[in-house]
Short mmCIF file of C-alpha atoms and ligand atoms in Angstrom, two decimals:
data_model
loop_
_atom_site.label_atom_id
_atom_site.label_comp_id
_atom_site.label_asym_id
_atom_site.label_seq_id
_atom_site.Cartn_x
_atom_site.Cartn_y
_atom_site.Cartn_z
CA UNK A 1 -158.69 -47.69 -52.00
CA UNK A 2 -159.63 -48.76 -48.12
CA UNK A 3 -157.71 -46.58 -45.57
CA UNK A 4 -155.51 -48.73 -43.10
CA UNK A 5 -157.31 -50.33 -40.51
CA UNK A 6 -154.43 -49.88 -37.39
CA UNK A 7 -155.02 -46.02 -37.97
CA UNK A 8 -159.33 -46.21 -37.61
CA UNK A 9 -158.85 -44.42 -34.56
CA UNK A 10 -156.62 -42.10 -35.11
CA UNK A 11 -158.35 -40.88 -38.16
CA UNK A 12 -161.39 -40.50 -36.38
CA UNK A 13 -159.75 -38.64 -33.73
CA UNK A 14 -158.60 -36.06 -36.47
CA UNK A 15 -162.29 -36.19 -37.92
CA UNK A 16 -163.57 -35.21 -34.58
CA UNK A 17 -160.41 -32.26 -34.01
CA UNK A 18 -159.50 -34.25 -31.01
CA UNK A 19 -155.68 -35.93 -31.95
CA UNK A 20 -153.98 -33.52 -28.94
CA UNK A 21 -150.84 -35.34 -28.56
CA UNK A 22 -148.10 -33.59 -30.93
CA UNK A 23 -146.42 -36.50 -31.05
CA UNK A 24 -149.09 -39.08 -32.87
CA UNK A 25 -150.06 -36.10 -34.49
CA UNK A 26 -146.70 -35.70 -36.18
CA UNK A 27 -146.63 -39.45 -37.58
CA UNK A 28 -150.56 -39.87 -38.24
CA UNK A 29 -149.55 -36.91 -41.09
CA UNK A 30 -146.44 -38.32 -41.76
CA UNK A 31 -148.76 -41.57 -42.75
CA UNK A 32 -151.38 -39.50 -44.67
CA UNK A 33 -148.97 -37.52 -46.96
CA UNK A 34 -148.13 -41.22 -48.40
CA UNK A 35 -151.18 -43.53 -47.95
CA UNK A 36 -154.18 -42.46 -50.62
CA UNK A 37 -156.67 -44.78 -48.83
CA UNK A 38 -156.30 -42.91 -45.36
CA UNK A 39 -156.68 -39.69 -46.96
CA UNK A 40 -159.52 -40.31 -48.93
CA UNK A 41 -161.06 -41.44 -46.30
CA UNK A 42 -160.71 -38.37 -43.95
CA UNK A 43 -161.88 -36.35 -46.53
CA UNK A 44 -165.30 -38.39 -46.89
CA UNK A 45 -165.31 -38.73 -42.69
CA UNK A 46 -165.20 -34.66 -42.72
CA UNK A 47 -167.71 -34.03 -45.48
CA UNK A 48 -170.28 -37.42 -44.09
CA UNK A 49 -169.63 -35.04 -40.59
CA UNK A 50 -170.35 -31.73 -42.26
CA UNK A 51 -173.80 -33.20 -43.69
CA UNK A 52 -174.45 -35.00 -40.43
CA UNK A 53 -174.31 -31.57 -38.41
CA UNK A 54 -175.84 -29.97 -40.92
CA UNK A 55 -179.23 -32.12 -40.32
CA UNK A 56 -179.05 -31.83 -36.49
CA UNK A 57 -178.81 -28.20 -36.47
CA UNK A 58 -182.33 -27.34 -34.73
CA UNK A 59 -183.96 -24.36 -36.62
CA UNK A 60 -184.05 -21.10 -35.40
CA UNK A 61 -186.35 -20.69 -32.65
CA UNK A 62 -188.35 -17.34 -33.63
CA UNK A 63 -188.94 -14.65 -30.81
CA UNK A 64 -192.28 -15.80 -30.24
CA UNK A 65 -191.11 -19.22 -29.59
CA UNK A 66 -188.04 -18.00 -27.39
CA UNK A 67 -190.43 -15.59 -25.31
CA UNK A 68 -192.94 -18.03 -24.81
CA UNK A 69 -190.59 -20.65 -23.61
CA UNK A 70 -188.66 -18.02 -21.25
CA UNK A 71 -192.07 -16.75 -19.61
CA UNK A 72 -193.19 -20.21 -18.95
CA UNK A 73 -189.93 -20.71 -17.02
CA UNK A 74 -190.36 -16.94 -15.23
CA UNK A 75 -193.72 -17.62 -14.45
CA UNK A 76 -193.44 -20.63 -12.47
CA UNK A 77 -190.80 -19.41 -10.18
CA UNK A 78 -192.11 -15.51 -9.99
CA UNK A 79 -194.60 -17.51 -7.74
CA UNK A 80 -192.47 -20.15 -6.23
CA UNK A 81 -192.65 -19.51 -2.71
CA UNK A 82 -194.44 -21.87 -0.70
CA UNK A 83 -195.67 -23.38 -4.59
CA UNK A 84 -196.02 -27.04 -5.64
CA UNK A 85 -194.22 -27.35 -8.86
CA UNK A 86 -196.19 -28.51 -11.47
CA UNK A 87 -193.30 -30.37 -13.40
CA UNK A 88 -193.93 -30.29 -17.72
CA UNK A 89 -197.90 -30.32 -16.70
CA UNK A 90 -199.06 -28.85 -20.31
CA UNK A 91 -197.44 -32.02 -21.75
CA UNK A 92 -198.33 -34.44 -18.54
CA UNK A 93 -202.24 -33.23 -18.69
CA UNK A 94 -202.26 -33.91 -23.15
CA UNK A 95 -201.35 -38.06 -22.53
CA UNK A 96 -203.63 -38.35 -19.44
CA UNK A 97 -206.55 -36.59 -21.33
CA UNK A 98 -205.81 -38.88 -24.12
CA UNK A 99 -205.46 -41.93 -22.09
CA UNK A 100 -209.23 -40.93 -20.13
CA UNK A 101 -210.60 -40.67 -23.65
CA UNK A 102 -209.22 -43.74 -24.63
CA UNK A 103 -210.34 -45.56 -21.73
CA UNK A 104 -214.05 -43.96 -21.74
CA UNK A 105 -214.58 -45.00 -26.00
CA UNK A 106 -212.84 -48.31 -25.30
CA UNK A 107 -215.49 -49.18 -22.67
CA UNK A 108 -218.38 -47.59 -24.65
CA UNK A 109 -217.38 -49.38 -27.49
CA UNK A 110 -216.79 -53.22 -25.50
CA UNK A 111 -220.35 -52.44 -24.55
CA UNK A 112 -221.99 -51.55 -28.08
CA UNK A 113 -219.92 -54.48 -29.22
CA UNK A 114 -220.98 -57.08 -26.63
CA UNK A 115 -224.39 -55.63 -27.39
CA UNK A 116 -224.16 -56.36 -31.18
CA UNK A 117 -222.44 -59.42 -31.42
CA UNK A 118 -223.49 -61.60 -28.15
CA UNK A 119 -226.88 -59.65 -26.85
CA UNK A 120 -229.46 -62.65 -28.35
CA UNK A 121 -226.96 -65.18 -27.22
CA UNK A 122 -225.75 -64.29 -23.77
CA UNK A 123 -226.00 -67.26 -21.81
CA UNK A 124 -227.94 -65.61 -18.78
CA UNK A 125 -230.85 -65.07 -21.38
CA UNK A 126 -231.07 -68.10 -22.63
CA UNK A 127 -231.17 -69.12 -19.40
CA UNK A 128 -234.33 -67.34 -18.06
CA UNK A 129 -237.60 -67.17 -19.57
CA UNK A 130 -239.61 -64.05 -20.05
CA UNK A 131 -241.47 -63.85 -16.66
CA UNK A 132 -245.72 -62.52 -16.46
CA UNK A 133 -247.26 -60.01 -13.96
CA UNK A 134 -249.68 -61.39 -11.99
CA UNK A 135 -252.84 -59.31 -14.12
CA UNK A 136 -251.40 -61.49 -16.99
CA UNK A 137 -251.04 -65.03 -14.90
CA UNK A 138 -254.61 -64.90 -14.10
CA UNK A 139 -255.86 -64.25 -17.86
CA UNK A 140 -254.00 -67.13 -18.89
CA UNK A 141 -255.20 -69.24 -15.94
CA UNK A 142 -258.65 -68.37 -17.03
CA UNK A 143 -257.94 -68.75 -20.99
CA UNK A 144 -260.35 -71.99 -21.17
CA UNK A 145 -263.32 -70.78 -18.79
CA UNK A 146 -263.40 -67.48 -21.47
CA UNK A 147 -263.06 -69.47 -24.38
CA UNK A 148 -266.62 -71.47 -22.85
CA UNK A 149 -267.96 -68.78 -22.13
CA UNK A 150 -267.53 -67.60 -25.70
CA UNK A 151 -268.98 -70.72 -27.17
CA UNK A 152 -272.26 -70.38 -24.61
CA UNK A 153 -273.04 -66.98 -26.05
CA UNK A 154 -272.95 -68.16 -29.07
CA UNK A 155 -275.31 -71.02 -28.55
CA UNK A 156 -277.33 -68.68 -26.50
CA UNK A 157 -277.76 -66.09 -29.51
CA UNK A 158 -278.71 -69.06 -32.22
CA UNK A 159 -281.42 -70.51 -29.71
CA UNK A 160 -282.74 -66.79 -28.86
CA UNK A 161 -283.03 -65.80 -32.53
CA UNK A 162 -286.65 -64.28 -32.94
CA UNK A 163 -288.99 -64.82 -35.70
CA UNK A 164 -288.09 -61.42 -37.29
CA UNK A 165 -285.04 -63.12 -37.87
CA UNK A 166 -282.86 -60.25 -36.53
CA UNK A 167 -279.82 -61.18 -34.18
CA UNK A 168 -280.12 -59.40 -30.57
CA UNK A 169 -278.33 -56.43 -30.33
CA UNK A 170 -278.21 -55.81 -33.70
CA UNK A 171 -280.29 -52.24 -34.77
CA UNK A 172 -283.37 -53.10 -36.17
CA UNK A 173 -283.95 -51.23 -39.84
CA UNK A 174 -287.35 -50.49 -38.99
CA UNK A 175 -287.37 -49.20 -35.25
CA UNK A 176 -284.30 -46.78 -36.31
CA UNK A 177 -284.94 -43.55 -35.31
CA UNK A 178 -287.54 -44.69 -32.40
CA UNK A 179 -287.13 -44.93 -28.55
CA UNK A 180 -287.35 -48.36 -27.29
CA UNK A 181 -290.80 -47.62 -26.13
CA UNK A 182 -292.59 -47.99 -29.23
CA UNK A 183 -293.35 -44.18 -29.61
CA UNK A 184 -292.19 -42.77 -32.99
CA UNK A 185 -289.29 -40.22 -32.82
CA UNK A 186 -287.57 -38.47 -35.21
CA UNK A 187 -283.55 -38.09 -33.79
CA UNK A 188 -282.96 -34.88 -33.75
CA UNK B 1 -179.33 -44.54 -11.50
CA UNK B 2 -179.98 -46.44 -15.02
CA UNK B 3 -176.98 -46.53 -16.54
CA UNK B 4 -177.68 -44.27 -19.14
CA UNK B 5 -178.16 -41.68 -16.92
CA UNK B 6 -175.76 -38.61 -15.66
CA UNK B 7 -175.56 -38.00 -12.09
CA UNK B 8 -175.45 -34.36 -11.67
CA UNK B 9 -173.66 -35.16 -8.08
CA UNK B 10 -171.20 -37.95 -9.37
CA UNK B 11 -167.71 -36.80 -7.46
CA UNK B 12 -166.09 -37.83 -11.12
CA UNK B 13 -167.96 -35.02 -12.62
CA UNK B 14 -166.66 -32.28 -10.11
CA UNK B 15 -163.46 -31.49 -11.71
CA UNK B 16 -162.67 -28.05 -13.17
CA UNK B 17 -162.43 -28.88 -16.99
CA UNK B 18 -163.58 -26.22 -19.15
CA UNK B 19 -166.78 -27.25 -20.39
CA UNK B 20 -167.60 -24.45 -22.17
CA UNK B 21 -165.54 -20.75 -22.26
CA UNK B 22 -166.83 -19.37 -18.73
CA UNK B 23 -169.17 -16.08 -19.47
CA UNK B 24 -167.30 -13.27 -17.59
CA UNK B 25 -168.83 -10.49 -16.46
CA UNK B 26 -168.83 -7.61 -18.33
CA UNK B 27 -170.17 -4.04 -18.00
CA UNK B 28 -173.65 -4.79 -19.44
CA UNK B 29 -173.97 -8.88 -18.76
CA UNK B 30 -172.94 -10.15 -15.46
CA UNK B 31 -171.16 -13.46 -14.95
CA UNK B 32 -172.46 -16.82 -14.68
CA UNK B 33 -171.69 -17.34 -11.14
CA UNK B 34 -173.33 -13.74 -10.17
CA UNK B 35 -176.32 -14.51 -12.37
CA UNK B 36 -176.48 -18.17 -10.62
CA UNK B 37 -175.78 -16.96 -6.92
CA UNK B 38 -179.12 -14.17 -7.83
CA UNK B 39 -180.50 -17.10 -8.65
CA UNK B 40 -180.66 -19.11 -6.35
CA UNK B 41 -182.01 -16.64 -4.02
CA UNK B 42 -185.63 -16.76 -6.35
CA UNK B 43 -184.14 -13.41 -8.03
CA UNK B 44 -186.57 -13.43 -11.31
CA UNK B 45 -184.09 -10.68 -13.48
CA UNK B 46 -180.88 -13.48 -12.56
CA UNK B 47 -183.29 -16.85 -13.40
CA UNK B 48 -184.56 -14.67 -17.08
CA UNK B 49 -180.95 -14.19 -18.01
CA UNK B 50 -179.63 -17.36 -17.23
CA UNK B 51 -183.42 -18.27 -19.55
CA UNK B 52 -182.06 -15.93 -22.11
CA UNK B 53 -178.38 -16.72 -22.43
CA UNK B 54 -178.58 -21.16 -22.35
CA UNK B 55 -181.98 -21.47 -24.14
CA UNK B 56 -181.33 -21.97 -26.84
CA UNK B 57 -178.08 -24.68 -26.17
CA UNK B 58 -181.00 -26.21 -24.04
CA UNK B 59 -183.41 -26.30 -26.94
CA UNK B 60 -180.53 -27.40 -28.99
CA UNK B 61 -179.82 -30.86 -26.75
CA UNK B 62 -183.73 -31.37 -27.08
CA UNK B 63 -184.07 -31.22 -30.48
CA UNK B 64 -181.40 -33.68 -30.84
CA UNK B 65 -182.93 -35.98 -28.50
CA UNK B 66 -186.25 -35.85 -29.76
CA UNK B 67 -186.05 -36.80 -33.10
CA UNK B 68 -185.25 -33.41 -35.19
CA UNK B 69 -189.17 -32.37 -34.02
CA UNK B 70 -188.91 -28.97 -33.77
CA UNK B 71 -192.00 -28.64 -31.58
CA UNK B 72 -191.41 -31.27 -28.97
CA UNK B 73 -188.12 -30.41 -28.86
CA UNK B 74 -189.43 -27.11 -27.56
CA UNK B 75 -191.67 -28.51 -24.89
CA UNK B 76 -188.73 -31.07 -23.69
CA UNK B 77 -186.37 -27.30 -23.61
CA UNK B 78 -189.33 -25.92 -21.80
CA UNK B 79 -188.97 -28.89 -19.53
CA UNK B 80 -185.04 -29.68 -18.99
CA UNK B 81 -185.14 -25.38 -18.33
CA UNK B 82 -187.47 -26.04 -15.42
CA UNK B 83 -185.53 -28.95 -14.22
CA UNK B 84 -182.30 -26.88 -14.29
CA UNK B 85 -183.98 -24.21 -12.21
CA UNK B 86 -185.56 -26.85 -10.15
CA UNK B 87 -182.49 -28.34 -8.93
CA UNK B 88 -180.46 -24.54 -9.18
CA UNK B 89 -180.34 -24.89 -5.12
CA UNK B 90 -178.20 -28.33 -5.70
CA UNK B 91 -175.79 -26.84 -7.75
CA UNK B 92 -172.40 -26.66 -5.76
CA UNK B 93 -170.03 -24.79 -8.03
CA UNK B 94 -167.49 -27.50 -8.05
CA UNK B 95 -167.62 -27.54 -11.68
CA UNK B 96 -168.38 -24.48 -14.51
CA UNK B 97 -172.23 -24.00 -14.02
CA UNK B 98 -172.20 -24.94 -18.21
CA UNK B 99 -170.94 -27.92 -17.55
CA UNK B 100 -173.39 -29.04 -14.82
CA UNK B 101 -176.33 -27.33 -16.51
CA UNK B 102 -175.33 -29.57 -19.64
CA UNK B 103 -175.53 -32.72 -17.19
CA UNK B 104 -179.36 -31.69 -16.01
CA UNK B 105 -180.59 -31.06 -19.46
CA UNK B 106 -179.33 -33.76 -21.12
CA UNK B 107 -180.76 -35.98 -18.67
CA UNK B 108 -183.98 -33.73 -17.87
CA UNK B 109 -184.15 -34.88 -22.05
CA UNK B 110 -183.53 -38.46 -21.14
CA UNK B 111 -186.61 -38.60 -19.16
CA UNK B 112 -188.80 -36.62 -21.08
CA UNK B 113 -187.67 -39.15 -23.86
CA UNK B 114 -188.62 -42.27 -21.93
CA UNK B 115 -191.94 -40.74 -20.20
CA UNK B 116 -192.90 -39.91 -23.78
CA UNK B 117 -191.73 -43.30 -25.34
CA UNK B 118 -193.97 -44.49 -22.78
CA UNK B 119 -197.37 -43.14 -23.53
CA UNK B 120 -196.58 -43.41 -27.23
CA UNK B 121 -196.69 -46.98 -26.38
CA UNK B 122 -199.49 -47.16 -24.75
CA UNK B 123 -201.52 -44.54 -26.87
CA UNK B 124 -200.14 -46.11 -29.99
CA UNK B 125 -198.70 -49.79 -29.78
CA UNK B 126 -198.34 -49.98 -33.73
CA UNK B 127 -195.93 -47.43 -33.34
CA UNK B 128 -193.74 -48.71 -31.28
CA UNK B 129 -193.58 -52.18 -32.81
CA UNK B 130 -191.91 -50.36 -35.52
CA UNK B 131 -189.67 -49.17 -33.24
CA UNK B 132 -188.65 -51.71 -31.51
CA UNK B 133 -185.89 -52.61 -34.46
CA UNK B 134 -183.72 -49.76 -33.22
CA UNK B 135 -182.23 -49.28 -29.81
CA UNK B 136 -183.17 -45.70 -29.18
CA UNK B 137 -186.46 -45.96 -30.65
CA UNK B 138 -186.76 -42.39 -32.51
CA UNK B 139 -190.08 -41.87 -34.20
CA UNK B 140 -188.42 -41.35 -37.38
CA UNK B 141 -191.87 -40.89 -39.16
CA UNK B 142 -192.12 -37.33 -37.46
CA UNK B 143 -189.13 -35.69 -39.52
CA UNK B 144 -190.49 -32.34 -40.50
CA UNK B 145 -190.75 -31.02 -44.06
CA UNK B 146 -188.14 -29.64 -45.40
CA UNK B 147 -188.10 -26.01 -45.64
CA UNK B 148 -190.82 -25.16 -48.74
CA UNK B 149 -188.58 -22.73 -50.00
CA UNK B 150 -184.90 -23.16 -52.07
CA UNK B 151 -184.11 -26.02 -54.26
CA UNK B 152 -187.19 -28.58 -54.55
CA UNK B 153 -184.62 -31.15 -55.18
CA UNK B 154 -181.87 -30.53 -52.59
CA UNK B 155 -185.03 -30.16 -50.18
CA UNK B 156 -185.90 -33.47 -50.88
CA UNK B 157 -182.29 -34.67 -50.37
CA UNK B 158 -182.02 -32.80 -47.17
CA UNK B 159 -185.05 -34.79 -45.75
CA UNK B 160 -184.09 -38.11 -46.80
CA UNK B 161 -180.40 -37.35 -45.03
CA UNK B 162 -182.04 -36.24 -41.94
CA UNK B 163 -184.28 -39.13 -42.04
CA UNK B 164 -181.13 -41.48 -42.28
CA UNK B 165 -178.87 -39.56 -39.94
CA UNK B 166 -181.90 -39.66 -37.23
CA UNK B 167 -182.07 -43.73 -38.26
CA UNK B 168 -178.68 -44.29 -38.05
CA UNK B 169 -178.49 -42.07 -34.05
CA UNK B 170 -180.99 -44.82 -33.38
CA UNK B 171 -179.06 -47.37 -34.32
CA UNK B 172 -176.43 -46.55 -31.34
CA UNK B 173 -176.49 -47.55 -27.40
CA UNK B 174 -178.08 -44.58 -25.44
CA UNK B 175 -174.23 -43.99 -24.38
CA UNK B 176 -172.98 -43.98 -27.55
CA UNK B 177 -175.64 -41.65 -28.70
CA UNK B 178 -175.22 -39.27 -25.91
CA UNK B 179 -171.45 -39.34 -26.21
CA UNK B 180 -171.72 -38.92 -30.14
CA UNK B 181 -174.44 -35.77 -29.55
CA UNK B 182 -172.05 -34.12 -27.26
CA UNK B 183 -169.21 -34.38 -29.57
CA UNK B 184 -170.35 -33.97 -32.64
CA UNK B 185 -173.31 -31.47 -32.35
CA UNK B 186 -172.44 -29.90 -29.05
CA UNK B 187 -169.11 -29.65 -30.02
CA UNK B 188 -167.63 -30.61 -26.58
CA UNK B 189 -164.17 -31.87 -26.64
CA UNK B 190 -163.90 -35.27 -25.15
CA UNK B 191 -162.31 -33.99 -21.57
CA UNK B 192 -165.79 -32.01 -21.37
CA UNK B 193 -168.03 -34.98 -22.23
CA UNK B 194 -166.18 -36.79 -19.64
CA UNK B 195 -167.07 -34.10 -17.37
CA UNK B 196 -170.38 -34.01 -18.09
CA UNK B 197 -171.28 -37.67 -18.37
CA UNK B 198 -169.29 -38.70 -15.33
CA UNK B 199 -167.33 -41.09 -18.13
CA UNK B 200 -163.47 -41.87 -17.83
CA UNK B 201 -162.08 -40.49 -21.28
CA UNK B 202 -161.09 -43.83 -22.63
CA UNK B 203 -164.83 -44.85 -22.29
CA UNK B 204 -166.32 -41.82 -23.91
CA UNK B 205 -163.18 -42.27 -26.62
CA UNK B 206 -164.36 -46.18 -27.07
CA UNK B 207 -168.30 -44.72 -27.34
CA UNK B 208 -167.52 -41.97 -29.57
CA UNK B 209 -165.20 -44.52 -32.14
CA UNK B 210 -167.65 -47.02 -32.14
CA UNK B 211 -170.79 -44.68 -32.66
CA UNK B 212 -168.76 -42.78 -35.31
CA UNK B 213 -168.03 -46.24 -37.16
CA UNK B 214 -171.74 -47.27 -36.61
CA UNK B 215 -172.89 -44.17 -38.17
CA UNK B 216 -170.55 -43.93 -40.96
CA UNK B 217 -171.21 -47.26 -41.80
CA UNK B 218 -175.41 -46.36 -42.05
CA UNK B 219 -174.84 -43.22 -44.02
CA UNK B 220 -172.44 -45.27 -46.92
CA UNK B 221 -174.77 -44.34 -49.31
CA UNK B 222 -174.18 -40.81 -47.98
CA UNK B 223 -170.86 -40.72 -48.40
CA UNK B 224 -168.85 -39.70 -51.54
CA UNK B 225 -167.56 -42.56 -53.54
ZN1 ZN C 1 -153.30 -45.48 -44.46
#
């Protein structure tokens, strides 16, 4: 059974202890001593109320707790004089740590990214070409006048071949262990 | 001001309702208003009393606020504390000092909320997407265990409620939740909430009915047939 809607208030003023005037007292109990629905009602309002305290109650703050609270208050005004206040800064100084190291991983880790995903294709390196020192320029410049020069040594040691048949520069199996003068000598 | 903000020096707020039973002074504890007068003049024994005796109704608004995390709820305590202290110089003693040092923490917990809101969006945006569906925005992933001993069962229970009772704070307007805290946690009468939120009592009346029908109508499955 629903409790009667044109007495919501009032029953919730009784819930809450706060019907004060005698008079609407007087008929609101008149009312509930015949109407089932409003008094069922109050009773579930009181117990939902009881349950609903019950759960906001904070737990018992041990000594420790109370102390350390109470010296954190003493401490910053046994030194107030002349003293900037540093408002809640234990809890300030935790978010702004954590924001800094936020910040500082969020930029190392935009750079590893960039590096992973879009170093080979960055548009500035496409752009450019790998540039030479000027050491290496002039090898290259001269890559054709070596590569002759390679060929005429070659000719050179064909046409110089001697009838021993041995290629200059190359040791000679029968003059090791000699000096170039002819004289016999054992290497020591 | 945002509008779901209490302004510790709203002329609305300054009248003498009693926010909370005014702590007399007695042989061994002195008064509020001694303690607050020491205070005010940087007297460390006055500032560590006042710590001692509204520490834990500080750490109590927090937790609230915060999402039933024990641990933040400590830091934001930590924080609203050192706001009240801050600002000890403003305090006129128009009103009880309980009822203005209500007005600083809760909104001392307003800010830490948002300021931490903030960086968890920022530090983690999939997060807050989930978020987004509710209007408060509690991380409701954060609920802590239940206690590991008693009833494995009825622990079990316990978290799921707390999980749908934090859900279901979410799903009201930052007044309503404020308004619905005050009331139904704090146990302030609605003259005091006024008071301390700077409301008319017919507004915190209409936020506290429409926050309790908003949360009884999340926690149905909650509530005996
Ligand atoms: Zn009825």
């Amino acid at each position: 059974m629903q409790a009667c809607r044109n007495h919501n208030e009032t029953l919730m003023l009784d819930v809450l202890d706060e019907l004060t005037d005698p008079r609407v007292r007087r008929d609101w109990e008149g009312h509930l001593a015949s109407c089932t629905g409003c008094r069922t009602e109050k009773e579930r309002m009181l117990h939902l109320l009881v349950q609903v305290r019950a759960s906001g109650s904070p737990p018992e703050l041990s000594d420790a707790e109370a102390r350390r609270m109470a010296g954190a208050v003493s401490r910053e005004f046994r030194n107030r004089p002349g003293r900037v206040s540093g408002s809640g800064w234990s809890f300030r100084l935790v978010p702004a740590l954590a924001a800094a190291c936020v910040l500082v991983i969020t930029v190392m880790a935009g750079y590893w990214l960039q590096d992973s995903f879009f170093g080979a294709g960055r548009v500035g390196d496409l752009a450019s070409e790998p540039q030479l020192e000027p050491p290496d320029l002039d090898v290259v410049k001269h890559l054709d006048l070596l590569r002759d020069m390679d060929t005429i040594e070659k000719l050179i040691q064909i046409v110089d071949i001697p009838d021993n048949g041995l290629v200059p520069g190359e040791p000679n199996p029968e003059t090791q262990g000699t000096q170039p003068d002819g004289n016999s000598h054992v290497v020591a | 001001m945002s509008a779901d903000k209490l302004n510790p020096d709203d002329p609305n707020a300054r009248r003498d309702l009693p926010v909370a039973p005014a702590r007399e002074a007695s042989a061994t504890a002195p008064g509020d208003d001694e303690l607050v007068r020491r205070a005010r003049n940087d007297d460390p024994r006055a500032i560590a009393q006042l710590v001692d005796r509204y520490q834990k109704k500080v750490y109590g608004i927090a937790y609230q606020f915060c999402g039933f995390d024990k641990s933040e709820a400590q830091d934001m305590a930590q924080e609203a504390l050192l706001q009240i202290f801050r600002n000890l110089k403003r305090f006129e003693g128009r009103s009880q000092f309980s009822t203005w040092l209500y007005r600083v923490a809760v909104n001392a917990c307003l800010d830490s909320r948002r300021r931490r809101r903030r960086w968890s969006h920022i530090l983690f945006p999939w997060r807050a997407e989930r978020q987004e569906g509710g209007s408060t925005g509690t991380v409701i992933d954060n609920i802590p265990a239940p206690e590991e001993d008693g009833d494995p069962l009825s622990n079990v229970s316990a978290g799921e409620l707390k999980r749908d009772v934090m859900a279901a704070l979410d799903t009201l307007s930052a007044k309503q939740h404020i308004v619905f805290q005050l009331k139904v946690f704090q146990d302030l009468s609605i003259p005091e909430i006024a008071e301390v939120t700077g409301m008319a009592e017919g507004t915190v009346k209409t936020h506290l009915f429409r926050a309790t029908q908003a949360v009884r109508a999340q926690l149905r499955r909650w509530v005996a047939p």
